[in-house]
Amino acid sequence: MNILFVKQISILSLILGAILGIITLIPYIGLLSFLICIFAAGSLVIYYMQKIELLGEFDTKAWTIYGAISGFVCFIGFCILFVPLAALIGFFAKTSFYLGISIMFRLGFFLTIVMSFFIALIAGIMNGFGAMTTSYVLELLKNNNNLK
């Protein structure tokens, strides 16, 4: 595992997580943005890095590890922006969806951090699986193009 790739993946994942955290505040687009953060962020980052030729050959094991790291970091970046902003909205609009986040924030800062960390672990696992699947599909497409 190359440390330079991990740093690049982490930076891109933090940026993507911050963007998704802001987009999730929009009421009707928020669920789609949240699901992308949980399930597909790792695949998107790894595929983007493959397209701009920062990664070498298709290696399913490496893509799985990079996808898991990307998913974890992306969700941490998501929580850094989304949770405080949603808590602020929940403080001002008591009948909104964000009231639950503000209640969680009021229960304790440590509890919020622990819950975010464990959900980030789950997001990392899901993104690792998604990156593995993406790697497998791209490898199949590459092999099919070589056969023709």
Coordinates of C-alpha atoms in Angstrom, one line a residue:
M1 CA 0.0 0.0 0.0
N2 CA 1.4 3.3 -1.1
I3 CA 1.3 6.1 1.5
L4 CA 1.1 8.8 -1.3
F5 CA -2.1 7.1 -2.7
V6 CA -3.6 7.0 0.8
K7 CA -2.9 10.7 1.3
Q8 CA -4.4 11.6 -2.1
I9 CA -7.4 9.4 -1.5
S10 CA -7.9 11.0 1.9
I11 CA -7.8 14.5 0.6
L12 CA -10.2 13.8 -2.2
S13 CA -12.5 11.9 0.1
L14 CA -12.6 14.8 2.6
I15 CA -13.5 17.2 -0.2
L16 CA -16.2 14.9 -1.4
G17 CA -17.5 14.4 2.1
A18 CA -17.7 18.1 2.7
I19 CA -19.5 18.6 -0.5
L20 CA -22.0 15.8 0.3
G21 CA -22.4 17.2 3.8
I22 CA -23.5 20.6 2.4
I23 CA -25.7 19.0 -0.2
T24 CA -27.4 16.8 2.4
L25 CA -28.8 19.9 4.0
I26 CA -31.1 20.4 1.0
P27 CA -34.3 18.7 1.8
Y28 CA -35.2 16.6 -1.2
I29 CA -31.7 15.9 -2.4
G30 CA -30.3 15.1 1.0
L31 CA -31.3 11.4 1.1
L32 CA -29.6 10.7 -2.2
S33 CA -26.5 12.6 -1.1
F34 CA -26.4 10.6 2.2
L35 CA -26.7 7.3 0.4
I36 CA -23.9 8.2 -2.0
C37 CA -21.7 9.0 1.0
I38 CA -22.5 5.7 2.6
F39 CA -22.4 3.4 -0.4
A40 CA -20.6 4.9 -3.4
A41 CA -18.1 7.5 -2.3
G42 CA -15.2 5.1 -2.3
S43 CA -16.0 3.9 -5.8
L44 CA -16.3 7.4 -7.1
V45 CA -13.0 8.6 -5.6
I46 CA -11.1 5.5 -6.8
Y47 CA -12.7 5.6 -10.3
Y48 CA -11.8 9.3 -10.5
M49 CA -8.2 8.6 -9.6
Q50 CA -8.1 5.8 -12.1
K51 CA -9.4 8.1 -14.9
I52 CA -6.7 10.7 -14.2
E53 CA -4.2 7.9 -14.1
L54 CA -3.0 8.3 -10.5
L55 CA -3.6 4.6 -9.9
G56 CA -1.9 1.8 -11.9
E57 CA -3.4 -1.5 -12.9
F58 CA -6.7 -2.9 -11.6
D59 CA -6.0 -4.7 -8.4
T60 CA -9.2 -5.8 -6.6
K61 CA -7.5 -6.1 -3.2
A62 CA -5.9 -2.7 -3.3
W63 CA -9.2 -1.1 -4.6
T64 CA -11.0 -2.7 -1.7
I65 CA -8.6 -1.3 0.9
Y66 CA -8.5 2.2 -0.8
G67 CA -12.3 2.2 -1.1
A68 CA -12.7 1.4 2.6
I69 CA -10.3 4.2 3.6
S70 CA -12.0 6.5 1.2
G71 CA -15.5 5.7 2.6
F72 CA -14.3 6.1 6.2
V73 CA -12.6 9.5 5.6
C74 CA -15.5 10.7 3.4
F75 CA -18.0 10.1 6.1
I76 CA -15.8 11.8 8.7
G77 CA -15.7 14.8 6.4
F78 CA -19.4 14.6 5.9
C79 CA -20.0 14.6 9.7
I80 CA -17.6 17.5 10.3
L81 CA -19.9 19.7 8.2
F82 CA -23.3 18.2 8.4
V83 CA -23.7 17.5 12.1
P84 CA -23.0 21.1 13.4
L85 CA -25.0 22.7 10.5
A86 CA -27.9 20.4 11.1
A87 CA -27.8 21.0 14.8
L88 CA -27.9 24.8 14.2
I89 CA -30.9 24.4 11.9
G90 CA -32.5 22.1 14.5
F91 CA -32.0 24.8 17.2
F92 CA -33.8 27.4 15.2
A93 CA -36.5 25.3 13.4
K94 CA -38.1 23.0 16.1
T95 CA -40.4 21.2 13.7
S96 CA -37.8 20.3 11.1
F97 CA -36.0 17.0 10.4
Y98 CA -32.9 18.4 11.9
L99 CA -34.4 18.5 15.4
G100 CA -33.2 14.9 16.0
I101 CA -29.6 15.8 15.2
S102 CA -29.8 18.8 17.5
I103 CA -31.2 16.5 20.3
M104 CA -28.3 14.1 19.7
F105 CA -25.9 17.0 19.8
R106 CA -27.4 18.1 23.1
L107 CA -27.0 14.7 24.7
G108 CA -23.3 15.1 24.6
F109 CA -20.4 15.9 22.3
F110 CA -18.7 12.6 23.1
L111 CA -21.8 10.6 22.2
T112 CA -22.0 12.4 18.8
I113 CA -18.4 11.7 18.1
V114 CA -18.7 8.0 19.0
M115 CA -21.8 7.5 16.9
S116 CA -20.2 9.3 13.9
F117 CA -17.1 7.1 14.3
F118 CA -19.0 3.8 14.2
I119 CA -21.2 4.9 11.3
A120 CA -18.0 5.9 9.5
L121 CA -16.7 2.4 10.1
I122 CA -19.9 0.9 8.6
A123 CA -19.5 3.4 5.6
G124 CA -15.9 2.3 5.2
I125 CA -17.0 -1.4 5.0
M126 CA -19.8 -0.6 2.5
N127 CA -17.5 1.6 0.4
G128 CA -14.8 -1.1 0.4
F129 CA -17.3 -3.6 -0.9
G130 CA -18.5 -1.1 -3.5
A131 CA -14.9 -0.4 -4.7
M132 CA -14.2 -4.1 -4.9
T133 CA -17.3 -4.5 -7.1
T134 CA -16.4 -1.6 -9.2
S135 CA -12.9 -3.0 -9.7
Y136 CA -14.3 -6.4 -10.7
V137 CA -16.7 -4.9 -13.2
L138 CA -14.0 -2.6 -14.7
E139 CA -11.7 -5.6 -15.0
L140 CA -14.4 -7.6 -16.8
L141 CA -15.1 -4.7 -19.2
K142 CA -11.3 -4.4 -19.9
N143 CA -11.0 -8.1 -20.6
N144 CA -14.1 -8.1 -22.9
N145 CA -12.6 -5.2 -24.8
N146 CA -9.3 -7.0 -25.3
L147 CA -11.1 -10.1 -26.7
K148 CA -12.7 -8.2 -29.5

